[in-house]
Amino acid sequence: MKNTFKIGEIVVCVDASRRWFKLGGLKQNEMYTVIGFNPYDGGLILDESKSPGSGQQAYKADRFRKVDYDFADNILTTLVMPEGSELTAPQFDFSVLD
């Protein structure tokens, strides 16, 4: 089975539903590290969680997606502090108060 994930890659869980034959253990939108693959069905073996229902302790790959690093970079660039002249305080005219 062809797998698009790589060992050491961070993945995000998109389907944390419990299977009737498994105990679960995944959390929706939680990030996990891929440390290997099930040789029989291409399931993901994760560092942070083990699937008790699988002999290889792997989860189905379609329950995960890759982390969208471009989206995160775009968010960070919008949150970056302004530099130099953008940080100067506004000047007020206090002559009208006298």
PDB file of C-alpha atoms in Angstrom:
ATOM      1  CA  MET A   1       0.000   0.000   0.000  1.00  0.00           C
ATOM      2  CA  LYS A   2       1.368   3.398  -1.022  1.00  0.00           C
ATOM      3  CA  ASN A   3       1.781   5.820   1.876  1.00  0.00           C
ATOM      4  CA  THR A   4       2.308   9.574   1.580  1.00  0.00           C
ATOM      5  CA  PHE A   5       3.672   9.967   5.100  1.00  0.00           C
ATOM      6  CA  LYS A   6       7.329   9.736   6.108  1.00  0.00           C
ATOM      7  CA  ILE A   7       9.019   8.500   9.263  1.00  0.00           C
ATOM      8  CA  GLY A   8       9.613  11.405  11.634  1.00  0.00           C
ATOM      9  CA  GLU A   9       6.808  13.467  10.114  1.00  0.00           C
ATOM     10  CA  ILE A  10       4.244  15.192  12.331  1.00  0.00           C
ATOM     11  CA  VAL A  11       0.623  14.329  11.473  1.00  0.00           C
ATOM     12  CA  VAL A  12      -2.740  15.585  12.753  1.00  0.00           C
ATOM     13  CA  CYS A  13      -5.578  13.241  13.720  1.00  0.00           C
ATOM     14  CA  VAL A  14      -8.774  13.971  11.762  1.00  0.00           C
ATOM     15  CA  ASP A  15     -10.767  10.884  12.831  1.00  0.00           C
ATOM     16  CA  ALA A  16     -10.504  10.003  16.518  1.00  0.00           C
ATOM     17  CA  SER A  17     -13.656   7.885  16.609  1.00  0.00           C
ATOM     18  CA  ARG A  18     -13.340   4.620  18.469  1.00  0.00           C
ATOM     19  CA  ARG A  19     -13.614   1.407  16.488  1.00  0.00           C
ATOM     20  CA  TRP A  20     -15.645  -1.411  17.983  1.00  0.00           C
ATOM     21  CA  PHE A  21     -12.613  -3.688  18.097  1.00  0.00           C
ATOM     22  CA  LYS A  22     -10.172  -1.071  19.390  1.00  0.00           C
ATOM     23  CA  LEU A  23      -9.969   0.915  22.578  1.00  0.00           C
ATOM     24  CA  GLY A  24      -9.251   4.229  20.878  1.00  0.00           C
ATOM     25  CA  GLY A  25      -6.617   6.493  22.382  1.00  0.00           C
ATOM     26  CA  LEU A  26      -6.511   9.178  19.691  1.00  0.00           C
ATOM     27  CA  LYS A  27      -7.644  12.778  20.139  1.00  0.00           C
ATOM     28  CA  GLN A  28      -9.178  14.914  17.389  1.00  0.00           C
ATOM     29  CA  ASN A  29      -6.796  17.644  16.071  1.00  0.00           C
ATOM     30  CA  GLU A  30      -3.930  16.276  18.201  1.00  0.00           C
ATOM     31  CA  MET A  31      -0.469  16.058  16.622  1.00  0.00           C
ATOM     32  CA  TYR A  32       1.448  12.753  16.514  1.00  0.00           C
ATOM     33  CA  THR A  33       4.895  11.668  15.276  1.00  0.00           C
ATOM     34  CA  VAL A  34       5.147   8.825  12.737  1.00  0.00           C
ATOM     35  CA  ILE A  35       7.806   6.302  13.780  1.00  0.00           C
ATOM     36  CA  GLY A  36       6.961   3.465  11.394  1.00  0.00           C
ATOM     37  CA  PHE A  37       4.442   1.698   9.181  1.00  0.00           C
ATOM     38  CA  ASN A  38       2.446  -1.514   9.363  1.00  0.00           C
ATOM     39  CA  PRO A  39       3.908  -3.680   6.562  1.00  0.00           C
ATOM     40  CA  TYR A  40       0.530  -5.307   5.853  1.00  0.00           C
ATOM     41  CA  ASP A  41      -1.831  -2.363   5.401  1.00  0.00           C
ATOM     42  CA  GLY A  42       0.347   0.774   5.550  1.00  0.00           C
ATOM     43  CA  GLY A  43      -1.036   1.876   8.913  1.00  0.00           C
ATOM     44  CA  LEU A  44       0.889   4.476  10.907  1.00  0.00           C
ATOM     45  CA  ILE A  45       2.837   3.528  14.005  1.00  0.00           C
ATOM     46  CA  LEU A  46       2.879   6.572  16.262  1.00  0.00           C
ATOM     47  CA  ASP A  47       5.311   7.577  18.983  1.00  0.00           C
ATOM     48  CA  GLU A  48       2.699   9.119  21.281  1.00  0.00           C
ATOM     49  CA  SER A  49      -0.033   6.461  21.012  1.00  0.00           C
ATOM     50  CA  LYS A  50      -0.275   2.731  20.451  1.00  0.00           C
ATOM     51  CA  SER A  51      -3.277   0.986  18.938  1.00  0.00           C
ATOM     52  CA  PRO A  52      -4.113  -2.001  21.153  1.00  0.00           C
ATOM     53  CA  GLY A  53      -6.293  -3.550  18.437  1.00  0.00           C
ATOM     54  CA  SER A  54      -3.497  -3.884  15.907  1.00  0.00           C
ATOM     55  CA  GLY A  55      -0.750  -6.466  16.062  1.00  0.00           C
ATOM     56  CA  GLN A  56       1.632  -3.867  14.667  1.00  0.00           C
ATOM     57  CA  GLN A  57       0.235  -1.155  17.001  1.00  0.00           C
ATOM     58  CA  ALA A  58      -0.666   0.978  13.985  1.00  0.00           C
ATOM     59  CA  TYR A  59      -3.581   3.244  13.071  1.00  0.00           C
ATOM     60  CA  LYS A  60      -5.145   3.534   9.610  1.00  0.00           C
ATOM     61  CA  ALA A  61      -3.396   6.243   7.613  1.00  0.00           C
ATOM     62  CA  ASP A  62      -6.675   7.803   6.447  1.00  0.00           C
ATOM     63  CA  ARG A  63      -7.343   8.918  10.031  1.00  0.00           C
ATOM     64  CA  PHE A  64      -4.536  11.488   9.722  1.00  0.00           C
ATOM     65  CA  ARG A  65      -3.467  14.428   7.571  1.00  0.00           C
ATOM     66  CA  LYS A  66      -0.178  16.215   7.140  1.00  0.00           C
ATOM     67  CA  VAL A  67       0.456  19.426   9.057  1.00  0.00           C
ATOM     68  CA  ASP A  68      -0.147  22.477   6.846  1.00  0.00           C
ATOM     69  CA  TYR A  69       3.061  24.417   7.516  1.00  0.00           C
ATOM     70  CA  ASP A  70       2.244  27.093   4.908  1.00  0.00           C
ATOM     71  CA  PHE A  71      -0.938  27.988   6.789  1.00  0.00           C
ATOM     72  CA  ALA A  72       1.009  28.246  10.056  1.00  0.00           C
ATOM     73  CA  ASP A  73       3.674  30.438   8.437  1.00  0.00           C
ATOM     74  CA  ASN A  74       1.001  32.785   7.053  1.00  0.00           C
ATOM     75  CA  ILE A  75      -0.586  33.146  10.486  1.00  0.00           C
ATOM     76  CA  LEU A  76       2.788  33.884  12.074  1.00  0.00           C
ATOM     77  CA  THR A  77       3.636  36.574   9.539  1.00  0.00           C
ATOM     78  CA  THR A  78       0.352  38.349  10.268  1.00  0.00           C
ATOM     79  CA  LEU A  79       1.054  38.214  14.000  1.00  0.00           C
ATOM     80  CA  VAL A  80       4.619  39.559  13.809  1.00  0.00           C
ATOM     81  CA  MET A  81       5.208  42.732  15.815  1.00  0.00           C
ATOM     82  CA  PRO A  82       5.557  45.899  13.713  1.00  0.00           C
ATOM     83  CA  GLU A  83       9.013  47.430  13.534  1.00  0.00           C
ATOM     84  CA  GLY A  84      10.500  50.890  14.020  1.00  0.00           C
ATOM     85  CA  SER A  85       8.263  53.805  13.080  1.00  0.00           C
ATOM     86  CA  GLU A  86       5.102  51.736  13.368  1.00  0.00           C
ATOM     87  CA  LEU A  87       5.670  51.527  17.134  1.00  0.00           C
ATOM     88  CA  THR A  88       5.885  55.274  17.826  1.00  0.00           C
ATOM     89  CA  ALA A  89       3.221  56.705  20.102  1.00  0.00           C
ATOM     90  CA  PRO A  90       0.773  59.194  18.586  1.00  0.00           C
ATOM     91  CA  GLN A  91       1.467  62.890  19.257  1.00  0.00           C
ATOM     92  CA  PHE A  92      -1.287  64.826  21.015  1.00  0.00           C
ATOM     93  CA  ASP A  93      -1.821  68.584  20.953  1.00  0.00           C
ATOM     94  CA  PHE A  94      -2.200  69.692  24.579  1.00  0.00           C
ATOM     95  CA  SER A  95      -2.470  73.438  23.763  1.00  0.00           C
ATOM     96  CA  VAL A  96      -6.266  73.276  23.834  1.00  0.00           C
ATOM     97  CA  LEU A  97      -6.165  72.164  27.472  1.00  0.00           C
ATOM     98  CA  ASP A  98      -4.458  75.376  28.720  1.00  0.00           C
TER      99      ASP A  98
END
